[in-house]
Coordinates of C-alpha atoms in Angstrom, one line a residue:
X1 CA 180.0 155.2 127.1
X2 CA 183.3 153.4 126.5
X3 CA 184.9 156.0 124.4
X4 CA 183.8 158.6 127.0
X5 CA 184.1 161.5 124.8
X6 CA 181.8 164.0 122.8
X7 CA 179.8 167.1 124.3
X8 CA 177.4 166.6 127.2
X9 CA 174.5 169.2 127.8
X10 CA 172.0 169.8 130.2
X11 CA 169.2 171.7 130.5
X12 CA 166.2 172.7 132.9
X13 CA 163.6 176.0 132.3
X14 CA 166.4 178.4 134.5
X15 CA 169.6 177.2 133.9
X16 CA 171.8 175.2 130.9
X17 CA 175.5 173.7 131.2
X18 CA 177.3 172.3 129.0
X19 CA 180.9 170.0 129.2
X20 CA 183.2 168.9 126.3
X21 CA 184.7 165.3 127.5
X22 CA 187.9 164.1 126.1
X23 CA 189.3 160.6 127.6
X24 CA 186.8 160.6 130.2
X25 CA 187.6 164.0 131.2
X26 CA 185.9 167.4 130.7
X27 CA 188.1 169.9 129.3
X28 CA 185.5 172.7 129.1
X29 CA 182.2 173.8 130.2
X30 CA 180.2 176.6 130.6
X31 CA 176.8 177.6 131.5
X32 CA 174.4 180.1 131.0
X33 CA 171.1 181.3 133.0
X34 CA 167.8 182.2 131.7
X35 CA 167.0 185.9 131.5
X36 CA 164.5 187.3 133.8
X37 CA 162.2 188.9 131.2
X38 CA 163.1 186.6 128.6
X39 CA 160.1 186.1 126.2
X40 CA 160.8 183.1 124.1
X41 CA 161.5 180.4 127.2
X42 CA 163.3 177.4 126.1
X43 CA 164.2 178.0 123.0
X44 CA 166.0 181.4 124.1
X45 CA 167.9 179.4 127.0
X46 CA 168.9 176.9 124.4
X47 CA 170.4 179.7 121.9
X48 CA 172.4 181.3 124.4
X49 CA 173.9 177.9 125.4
X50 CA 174.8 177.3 121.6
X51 CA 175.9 180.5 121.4
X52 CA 178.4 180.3 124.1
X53 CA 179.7 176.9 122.8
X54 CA 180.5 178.9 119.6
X55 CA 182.1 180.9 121.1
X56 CA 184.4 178.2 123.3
X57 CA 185.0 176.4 120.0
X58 CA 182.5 173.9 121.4
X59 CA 180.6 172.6 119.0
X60 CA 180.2 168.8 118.2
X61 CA 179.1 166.4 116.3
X62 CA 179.0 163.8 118.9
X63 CA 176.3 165.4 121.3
X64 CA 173.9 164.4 124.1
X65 CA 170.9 166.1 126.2
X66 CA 169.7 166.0 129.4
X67 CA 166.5 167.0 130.0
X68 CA 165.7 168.2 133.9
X69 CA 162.9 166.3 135.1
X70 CA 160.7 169.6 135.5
X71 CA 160.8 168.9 131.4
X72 CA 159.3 165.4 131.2
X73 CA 156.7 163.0 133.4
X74 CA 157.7 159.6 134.9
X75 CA 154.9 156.9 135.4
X76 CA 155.3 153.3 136.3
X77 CA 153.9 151.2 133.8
X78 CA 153.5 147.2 133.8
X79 CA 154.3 145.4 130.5
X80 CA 153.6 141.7 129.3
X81 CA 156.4 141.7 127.8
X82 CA 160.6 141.0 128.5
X83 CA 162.1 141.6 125.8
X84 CA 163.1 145.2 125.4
X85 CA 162.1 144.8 121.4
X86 CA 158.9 143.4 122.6
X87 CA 158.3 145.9 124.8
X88 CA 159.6 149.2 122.4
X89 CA 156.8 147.9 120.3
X90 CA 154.0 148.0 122.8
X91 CA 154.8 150.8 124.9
X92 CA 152.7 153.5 123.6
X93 CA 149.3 151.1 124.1
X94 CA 150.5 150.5 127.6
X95 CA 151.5 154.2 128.8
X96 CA 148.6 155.6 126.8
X97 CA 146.0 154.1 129.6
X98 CA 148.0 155.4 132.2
X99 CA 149.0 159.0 131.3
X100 CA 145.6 161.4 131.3
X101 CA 146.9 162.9 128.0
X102 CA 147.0 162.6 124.5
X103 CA 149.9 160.4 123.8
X104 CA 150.2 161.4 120.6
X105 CA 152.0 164.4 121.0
X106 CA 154.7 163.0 123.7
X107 CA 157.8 160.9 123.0
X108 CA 158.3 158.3 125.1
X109 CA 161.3 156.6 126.6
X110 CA 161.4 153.0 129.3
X111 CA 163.5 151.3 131.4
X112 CA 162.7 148.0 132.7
X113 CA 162.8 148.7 136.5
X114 CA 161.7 144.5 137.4
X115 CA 160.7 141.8 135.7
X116 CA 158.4 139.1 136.9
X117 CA 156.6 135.9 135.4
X118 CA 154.0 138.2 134.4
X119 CA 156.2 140.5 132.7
X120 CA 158.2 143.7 133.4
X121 CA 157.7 146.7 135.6
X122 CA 158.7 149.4 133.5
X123 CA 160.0 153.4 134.1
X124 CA 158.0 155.5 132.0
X125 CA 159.3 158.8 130.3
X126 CA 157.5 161.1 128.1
X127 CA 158.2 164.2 126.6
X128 CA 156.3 166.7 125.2
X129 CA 156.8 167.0 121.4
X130 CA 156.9 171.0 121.4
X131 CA 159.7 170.9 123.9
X132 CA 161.7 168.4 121.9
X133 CA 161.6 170.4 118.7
X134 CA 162.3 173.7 120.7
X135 CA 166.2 171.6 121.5
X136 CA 166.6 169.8 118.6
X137 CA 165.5 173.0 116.0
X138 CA 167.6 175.8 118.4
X139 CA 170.9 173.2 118.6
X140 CA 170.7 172.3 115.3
X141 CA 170.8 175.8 113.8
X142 CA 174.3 176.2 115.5
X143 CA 175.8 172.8 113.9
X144 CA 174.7 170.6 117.3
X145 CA 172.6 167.9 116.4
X146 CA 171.9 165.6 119.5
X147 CA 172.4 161.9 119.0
X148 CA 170.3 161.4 122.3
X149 CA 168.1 163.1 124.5
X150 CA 167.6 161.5 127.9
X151 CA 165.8 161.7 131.1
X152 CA 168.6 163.8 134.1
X153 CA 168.2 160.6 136.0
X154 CA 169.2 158.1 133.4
X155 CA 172.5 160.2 133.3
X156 CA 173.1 160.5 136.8
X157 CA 173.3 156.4 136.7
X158 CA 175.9 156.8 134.2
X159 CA 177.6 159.2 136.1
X160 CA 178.1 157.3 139.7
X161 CA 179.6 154.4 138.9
X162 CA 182.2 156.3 137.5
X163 CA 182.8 159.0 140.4
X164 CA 181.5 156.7 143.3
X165 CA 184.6 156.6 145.9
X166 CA 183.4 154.9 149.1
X167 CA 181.6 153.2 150.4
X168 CA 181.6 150.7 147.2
X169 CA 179.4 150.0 145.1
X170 CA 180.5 146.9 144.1
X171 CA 178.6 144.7 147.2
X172 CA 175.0 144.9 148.4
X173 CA 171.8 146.8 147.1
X174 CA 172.1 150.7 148.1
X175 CA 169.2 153.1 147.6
X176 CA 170.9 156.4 146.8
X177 CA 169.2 160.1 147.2
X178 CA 171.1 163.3 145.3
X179 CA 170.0 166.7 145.9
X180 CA 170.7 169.6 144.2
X181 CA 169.3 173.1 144.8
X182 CA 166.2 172.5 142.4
X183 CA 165.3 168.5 142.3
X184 CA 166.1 165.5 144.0
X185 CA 166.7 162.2 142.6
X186 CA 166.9 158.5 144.0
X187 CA 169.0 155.4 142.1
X188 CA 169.4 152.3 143.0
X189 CA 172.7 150.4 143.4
X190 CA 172.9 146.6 142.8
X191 CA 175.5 143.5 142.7
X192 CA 178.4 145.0 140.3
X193 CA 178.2 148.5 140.8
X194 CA 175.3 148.5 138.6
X195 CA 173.4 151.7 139.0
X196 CA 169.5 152.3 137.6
X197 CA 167.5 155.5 137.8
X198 CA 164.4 155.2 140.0
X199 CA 162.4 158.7 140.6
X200 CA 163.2 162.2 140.3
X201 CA 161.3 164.7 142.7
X202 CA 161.1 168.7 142.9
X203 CA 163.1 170.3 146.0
X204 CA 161.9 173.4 145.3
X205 CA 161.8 175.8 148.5
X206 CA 161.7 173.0 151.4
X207 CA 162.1 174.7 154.4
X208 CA 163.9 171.1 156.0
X209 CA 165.8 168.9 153.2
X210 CA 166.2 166.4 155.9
X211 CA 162.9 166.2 156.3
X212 CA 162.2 166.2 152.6
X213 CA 164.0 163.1 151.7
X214 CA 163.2 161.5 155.0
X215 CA 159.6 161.2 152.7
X216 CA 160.3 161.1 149.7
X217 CA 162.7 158.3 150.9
X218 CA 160.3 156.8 152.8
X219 CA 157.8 156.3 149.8
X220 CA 160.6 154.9 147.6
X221 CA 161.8 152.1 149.9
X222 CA 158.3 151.4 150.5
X223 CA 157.6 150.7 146.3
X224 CA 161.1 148.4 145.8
X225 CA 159.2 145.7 147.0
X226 CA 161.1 142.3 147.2
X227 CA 164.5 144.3 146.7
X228 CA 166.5 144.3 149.7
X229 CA 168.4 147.7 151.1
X230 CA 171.1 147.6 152.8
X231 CA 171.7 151.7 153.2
X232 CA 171.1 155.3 152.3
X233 CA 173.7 156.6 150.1
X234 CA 173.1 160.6 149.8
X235 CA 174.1 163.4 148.5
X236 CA 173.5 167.3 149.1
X237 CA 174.8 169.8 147.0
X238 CA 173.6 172.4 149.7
X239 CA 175.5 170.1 152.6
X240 CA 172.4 170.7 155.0
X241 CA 171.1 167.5 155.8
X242 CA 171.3 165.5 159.1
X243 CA 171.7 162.0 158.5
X244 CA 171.3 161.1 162.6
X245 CA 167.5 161.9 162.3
X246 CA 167.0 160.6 158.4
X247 CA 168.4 157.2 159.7
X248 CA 166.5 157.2 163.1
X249 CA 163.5 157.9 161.0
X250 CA 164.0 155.7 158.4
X251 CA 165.6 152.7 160.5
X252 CA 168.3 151.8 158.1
X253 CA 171.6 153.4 157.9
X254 CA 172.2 156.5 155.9
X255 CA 175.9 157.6 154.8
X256 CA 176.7 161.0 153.2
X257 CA 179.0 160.5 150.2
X258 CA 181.2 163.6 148.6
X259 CA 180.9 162.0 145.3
X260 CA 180.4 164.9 143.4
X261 CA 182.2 167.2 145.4
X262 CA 185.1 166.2 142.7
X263 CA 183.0 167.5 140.0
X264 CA 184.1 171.3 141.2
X265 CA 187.9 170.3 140.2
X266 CA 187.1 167.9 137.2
X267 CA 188.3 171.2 135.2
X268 CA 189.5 174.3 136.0
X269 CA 188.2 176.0 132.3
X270 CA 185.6 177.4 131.5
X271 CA 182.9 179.3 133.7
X272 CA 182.0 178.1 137.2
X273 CA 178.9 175.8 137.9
X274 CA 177.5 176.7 140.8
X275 CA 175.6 172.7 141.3
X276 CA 178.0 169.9 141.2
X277 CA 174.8 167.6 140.6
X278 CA 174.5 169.4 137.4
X279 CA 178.1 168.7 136.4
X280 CA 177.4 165.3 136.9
X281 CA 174.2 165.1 134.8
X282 CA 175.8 167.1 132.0
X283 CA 179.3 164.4 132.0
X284 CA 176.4 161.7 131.7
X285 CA 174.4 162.9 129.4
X286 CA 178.1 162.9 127.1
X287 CA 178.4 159.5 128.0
X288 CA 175.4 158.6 125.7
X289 CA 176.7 160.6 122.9
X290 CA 177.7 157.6 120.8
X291 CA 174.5 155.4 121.7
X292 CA 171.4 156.5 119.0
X293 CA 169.6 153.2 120.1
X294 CA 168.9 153.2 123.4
X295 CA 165.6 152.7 124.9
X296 CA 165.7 156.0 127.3
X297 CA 166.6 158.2 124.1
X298 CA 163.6 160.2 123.4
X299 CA 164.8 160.6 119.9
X300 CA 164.2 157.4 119.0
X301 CA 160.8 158.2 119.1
X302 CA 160.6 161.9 117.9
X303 CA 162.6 163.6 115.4
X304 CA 165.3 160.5 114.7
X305 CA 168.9 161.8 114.6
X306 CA 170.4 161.1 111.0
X307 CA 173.6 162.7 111.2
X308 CA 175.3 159.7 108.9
X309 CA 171.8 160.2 106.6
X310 CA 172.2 163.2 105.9
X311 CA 176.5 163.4 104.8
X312 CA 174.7 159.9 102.9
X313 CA 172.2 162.3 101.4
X314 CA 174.9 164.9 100.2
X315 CA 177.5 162.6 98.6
X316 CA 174.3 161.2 96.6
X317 CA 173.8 164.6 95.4
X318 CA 177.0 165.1 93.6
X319 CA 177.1 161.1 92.7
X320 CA 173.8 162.4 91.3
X321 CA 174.7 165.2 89.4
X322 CA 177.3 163.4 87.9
X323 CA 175.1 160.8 86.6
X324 CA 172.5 162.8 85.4
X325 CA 175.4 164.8 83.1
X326 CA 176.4 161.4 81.3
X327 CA 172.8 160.4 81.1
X328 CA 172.4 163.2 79.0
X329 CA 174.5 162.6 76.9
X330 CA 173.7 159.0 76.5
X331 CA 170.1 160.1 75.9
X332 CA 171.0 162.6 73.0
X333 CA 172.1 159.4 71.2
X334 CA 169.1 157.5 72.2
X335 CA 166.7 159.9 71.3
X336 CA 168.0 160.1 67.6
X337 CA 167.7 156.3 67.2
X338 CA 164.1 156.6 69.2
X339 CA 163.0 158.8 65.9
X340 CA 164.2 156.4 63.8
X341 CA 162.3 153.8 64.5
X342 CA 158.7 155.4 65.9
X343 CA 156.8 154.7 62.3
X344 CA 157.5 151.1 63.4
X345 CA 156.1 151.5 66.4
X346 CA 153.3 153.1 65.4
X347 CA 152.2 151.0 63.0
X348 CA 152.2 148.0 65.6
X349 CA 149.9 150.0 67.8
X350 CA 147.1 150.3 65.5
X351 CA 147.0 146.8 65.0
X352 CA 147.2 146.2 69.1
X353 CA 144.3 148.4 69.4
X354 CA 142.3 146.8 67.3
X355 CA 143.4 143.5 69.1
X356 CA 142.8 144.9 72.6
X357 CA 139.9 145.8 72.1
X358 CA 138.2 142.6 70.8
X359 CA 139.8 141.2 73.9
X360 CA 138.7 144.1 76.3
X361 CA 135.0 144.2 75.3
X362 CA 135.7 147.5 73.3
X363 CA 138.0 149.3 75.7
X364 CA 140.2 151.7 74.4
X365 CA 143.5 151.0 74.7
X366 CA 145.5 152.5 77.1
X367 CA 148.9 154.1 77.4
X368 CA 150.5 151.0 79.3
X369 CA 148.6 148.0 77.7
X370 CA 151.5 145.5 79.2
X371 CA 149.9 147.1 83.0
X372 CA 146.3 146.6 82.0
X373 CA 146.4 143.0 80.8
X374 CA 149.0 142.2 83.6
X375 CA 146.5 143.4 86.3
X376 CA 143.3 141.9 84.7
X377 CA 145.3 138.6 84.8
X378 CA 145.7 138.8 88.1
X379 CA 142.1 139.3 89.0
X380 CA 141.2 136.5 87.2
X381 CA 144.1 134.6 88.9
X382 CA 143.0 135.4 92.7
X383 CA 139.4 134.8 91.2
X384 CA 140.1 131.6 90.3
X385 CA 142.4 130.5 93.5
X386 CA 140.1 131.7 95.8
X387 CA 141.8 135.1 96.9
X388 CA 139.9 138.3 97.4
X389 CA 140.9 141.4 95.2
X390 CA 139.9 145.0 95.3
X391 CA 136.2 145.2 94.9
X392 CA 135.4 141.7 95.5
X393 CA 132.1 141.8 97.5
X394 CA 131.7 137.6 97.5
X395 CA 131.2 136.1 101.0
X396 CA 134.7 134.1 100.7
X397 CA 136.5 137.2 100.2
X398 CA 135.0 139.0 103.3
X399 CA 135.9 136.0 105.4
X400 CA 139.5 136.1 104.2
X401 CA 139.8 139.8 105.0
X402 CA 138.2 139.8 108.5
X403 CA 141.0 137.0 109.1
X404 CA 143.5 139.2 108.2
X405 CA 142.0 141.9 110.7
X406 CA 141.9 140.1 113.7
X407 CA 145.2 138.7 113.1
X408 CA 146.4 142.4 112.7
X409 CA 145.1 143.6 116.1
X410 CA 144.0 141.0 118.2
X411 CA 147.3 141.2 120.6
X412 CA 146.9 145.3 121.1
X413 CA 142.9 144.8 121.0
X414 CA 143.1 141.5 123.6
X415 CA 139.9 140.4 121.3
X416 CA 138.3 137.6 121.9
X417 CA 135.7 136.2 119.5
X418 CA 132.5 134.4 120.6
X419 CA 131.0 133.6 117.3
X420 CA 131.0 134.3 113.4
X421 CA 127.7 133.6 112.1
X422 CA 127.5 133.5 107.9
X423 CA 123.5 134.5 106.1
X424 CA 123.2 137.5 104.0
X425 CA 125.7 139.0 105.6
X426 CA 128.4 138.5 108.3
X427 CA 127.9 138.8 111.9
X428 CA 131.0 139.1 114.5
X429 CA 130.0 138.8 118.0
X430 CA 133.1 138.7 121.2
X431 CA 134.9 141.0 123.4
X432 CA 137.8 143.0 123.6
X433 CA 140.1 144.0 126.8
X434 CA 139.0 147.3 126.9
X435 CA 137.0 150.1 125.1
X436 CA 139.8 151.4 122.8
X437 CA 140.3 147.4 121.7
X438 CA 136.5 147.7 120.5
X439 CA 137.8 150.8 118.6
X440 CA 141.0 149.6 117.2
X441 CA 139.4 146.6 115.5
X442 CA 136.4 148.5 113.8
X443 CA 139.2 150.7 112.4
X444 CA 141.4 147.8 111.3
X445 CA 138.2 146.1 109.7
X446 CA 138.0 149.7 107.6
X447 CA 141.7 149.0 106.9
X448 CA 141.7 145.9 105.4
X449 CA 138.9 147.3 102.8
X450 CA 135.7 146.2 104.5
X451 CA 134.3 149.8 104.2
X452 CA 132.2 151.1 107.4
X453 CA 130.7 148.0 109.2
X454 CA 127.5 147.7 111.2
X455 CA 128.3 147.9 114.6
X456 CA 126.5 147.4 118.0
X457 CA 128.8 148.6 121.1
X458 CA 126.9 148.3 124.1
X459 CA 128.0 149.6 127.6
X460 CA 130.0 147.4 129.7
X461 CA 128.7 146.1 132.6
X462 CA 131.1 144.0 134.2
X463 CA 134.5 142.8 132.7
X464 CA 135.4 143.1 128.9
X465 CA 133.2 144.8 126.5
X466 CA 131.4 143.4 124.5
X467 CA 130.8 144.0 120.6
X468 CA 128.6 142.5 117.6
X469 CA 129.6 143.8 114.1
X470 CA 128.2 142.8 110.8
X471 CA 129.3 143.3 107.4
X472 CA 127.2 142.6 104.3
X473 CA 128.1 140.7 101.7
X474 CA 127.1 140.0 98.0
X475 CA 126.4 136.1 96.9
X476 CA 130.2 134.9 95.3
X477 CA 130.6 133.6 91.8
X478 CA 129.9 135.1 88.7
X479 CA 127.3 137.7 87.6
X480 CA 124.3 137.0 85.4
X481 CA 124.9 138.4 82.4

């Protein structure tokens, strides 16, 4: 955001724009439409953007996406967690029990909307994989490959700090509504100018938008609970709404604002844009152009840009083929001394196979004795300190490995374990917070090398379900011979 340059591009299933920043200000744009009896949808949309970049002398290495919210879902999900590290790592569990999909196939981006003493209320964002590659494939066949690929809210609250005139931004909270001809989005203003996304809604054909955000609005305010508003900031791309009856209905005040009027003069290149709100998504989506980590980037968690891996990968090529020239050349020499002395050699391999296998119980030897001995030593090392290996069926080694599964999952699981009881085999008998827990430990228990264990998952009645697994076991210590 603070260098303020790069190549900004937004797109939604009708339309895509794109502006080229320089200094903070765009120096070109241009947008294209989607064709009426176009075929291949996105992907289509997306090559005739790149194709008209091309053609502007365009294209960048330093690139962003917005993604119109008719492109991804939003759900409000509540963490445990603070930390946004704590949270990155848990997010998946926590959406996947809200969203009736598979979650699996979405990325998923957050933003901490509050946090409390038990934890954070979080803004959900997921994206469907197939819709993801359809950008990222199409842009990156014409030399754009996206750094980040955001939510069209999360750039609108990079964009109003920047373009907000008055009233000012800088004192009280503000709840602010932007319509443009397709969606509608509210953001919320705090001490400091700071602006985060909130909700994105579909505007569609509303016969009234007045009456449409009057709702919409309505519902919002309604869910910031303990955050105080002191007014309506809006915005209307079409210039149709009466603010008279959205404040009499709302009963707070509500001030039209011609923020993004400016967006219609920003720069007189390039083709017209018919939405000014879509201007101002496509300048903030540039504004994350140099920010690969970011919690909203839906890269992060699909298709990972590695614009700096790959020129990495490329110089190691040639480093490679350099190398590999003089290690010919050193090998040449090697191999002729190699000849030289291999009836040496082969003559101390008899005699270690006839040593090996006195030691080996009349094993052959094999190609890398040094590996064999080395990992027989080791067995008999974790043997004798009491650690399980591969294979070891004892009752001490089971124990040690069940450990090692509940330590694994028992956050994600919530499992809570009533009793371990130890006869011919081993019997684990708790409780985990929900049915998926149950199913997440069994699978971690097959992780670990405990094979498929015996398990009893009865229906839950009332609060966590409950499980009793065993696991048999064979008597530890060494085998009669």
């Amino acid at each position: 955001m603070e260098s303020q340059s790069g190549l900004g591009i937004y797109i939604s299933k009708q339309t895509a724009l794109a502006v080229r920043l320089r200094r903070g200000e765009v120096v070109d744009r241009v947008a294209v439409e989607a064709a009426p009896d176009e075929t291949d949808g996105l992907r289509a949309l997306v090559r005739r953007l790149a194709e008209a970049c091309a053609e502007r002398n365009m294209l960048s290495s330093d690139a962003s996406v917005a993604l119109d919210s008719s492109l991804f879902m939003q759900h409000s999900v509540h963490s445990a967690f603070s930390h946004a590290n704590q949270i990155a790592q848990t997010i998946r569990f926590d959406t996947e029990e809200v969203v009736a999909a598979d979650i699996g196939t979405m990325a998923v981006g957050f933003d901490v909307a509050r946090q409390q003493e038990s934890g954070s209320e979080l803004n959900v964002f997921t994206a469907e994989h197939a819709i993801l590659s359809d950008v990222v494939l199409t842009l990156q066949a014409f030399g754009i490959d996206p750094i980040s690929i955001v939510p069209d809210v999360a750039c609108l609250a990079r964009t109003i700090p920047l373009w907000a005139t008055q009233p000012s931004l800088e004192v009280g909270g503000h709840l602010i509504g932007v319509l443009s001809h397709r969606n509608g989005y509210f953001l919320r203003s705090s001490e400091g100018a700071h602006v985060t996304p909130v909700r994105a809604f579909l505007v569609g054909r509303a016969k009234s938008k007045t009456a449409l955000l009057g709702r919409e609005a309505f519902a919002t305010i309604a869910a910031q609970r303990g955050s105080a508003i002191d007014s309506l900031l809006v915005f209307d791309s079409g210039g149709s709404l009466d603010t008279a009856q959205l404040s009499a209905h709302l009963g707070t005040d509500v001030v039209e604002v011609d923020w993004f009027e400016q967006g219609g003069s920003v720069a007189s290149a390039g083709t017209q844009t018919p939405d000014p709100v879509d201007l101002a998504i496509a300048y903030g989506a540039s504004l994350f152009a140099g920010e690969k980590f970011h919690t909203l980037n839906f890269r992060n968690d699909f298709m990972p840009h590695q614009g700096k891996r790959l020129r990495l990968e490329n110089a190691m090529k040639w480093a490679c083929v350099s190398l590999t020239i003089l290690l010919l050349a050193l090998g040449g020499r090697l191999q002729a001394k190699w000849y030289a002395k291999q009836n040496g050699i082969e003559q101390v391999r008899e005699k270690l196979e006839e040593s090996y296998s006195v030691v080996m119980l009349g094993k052959k030897l094999p190609k890398n004795p040094t590996t064999s001995l080395g990992s027989v030593q080791r067995k008999l090392l974790n043997t004798t300190m009491g650690r399980p290996t591969a294979g070891d069926q004892s009752t001490a080694a089971k124990l040690q490995l069940i450990l090692k599964a509940i330590n694994n999952c028992y956050l994600i699981a919530g499992l809570e374990i009533d009793s371990v009881s130890i006869s011919k085999a081993i019997t684990i008998k708790g409780s985990a917070r929900t049915n998926k827990g149950r199913l997440t430990f069994l699978s971690e228990l097959q992780k670990v090398g405990l094979g498929r264990p015996t398990s009893n998952l009865p229906p839950t009645k009332k609060g966590r379900p409950p499980f009793s697994i065993t696991i048999k076991t064979a008597p530890s210590g060494p085998r009669p011979r």
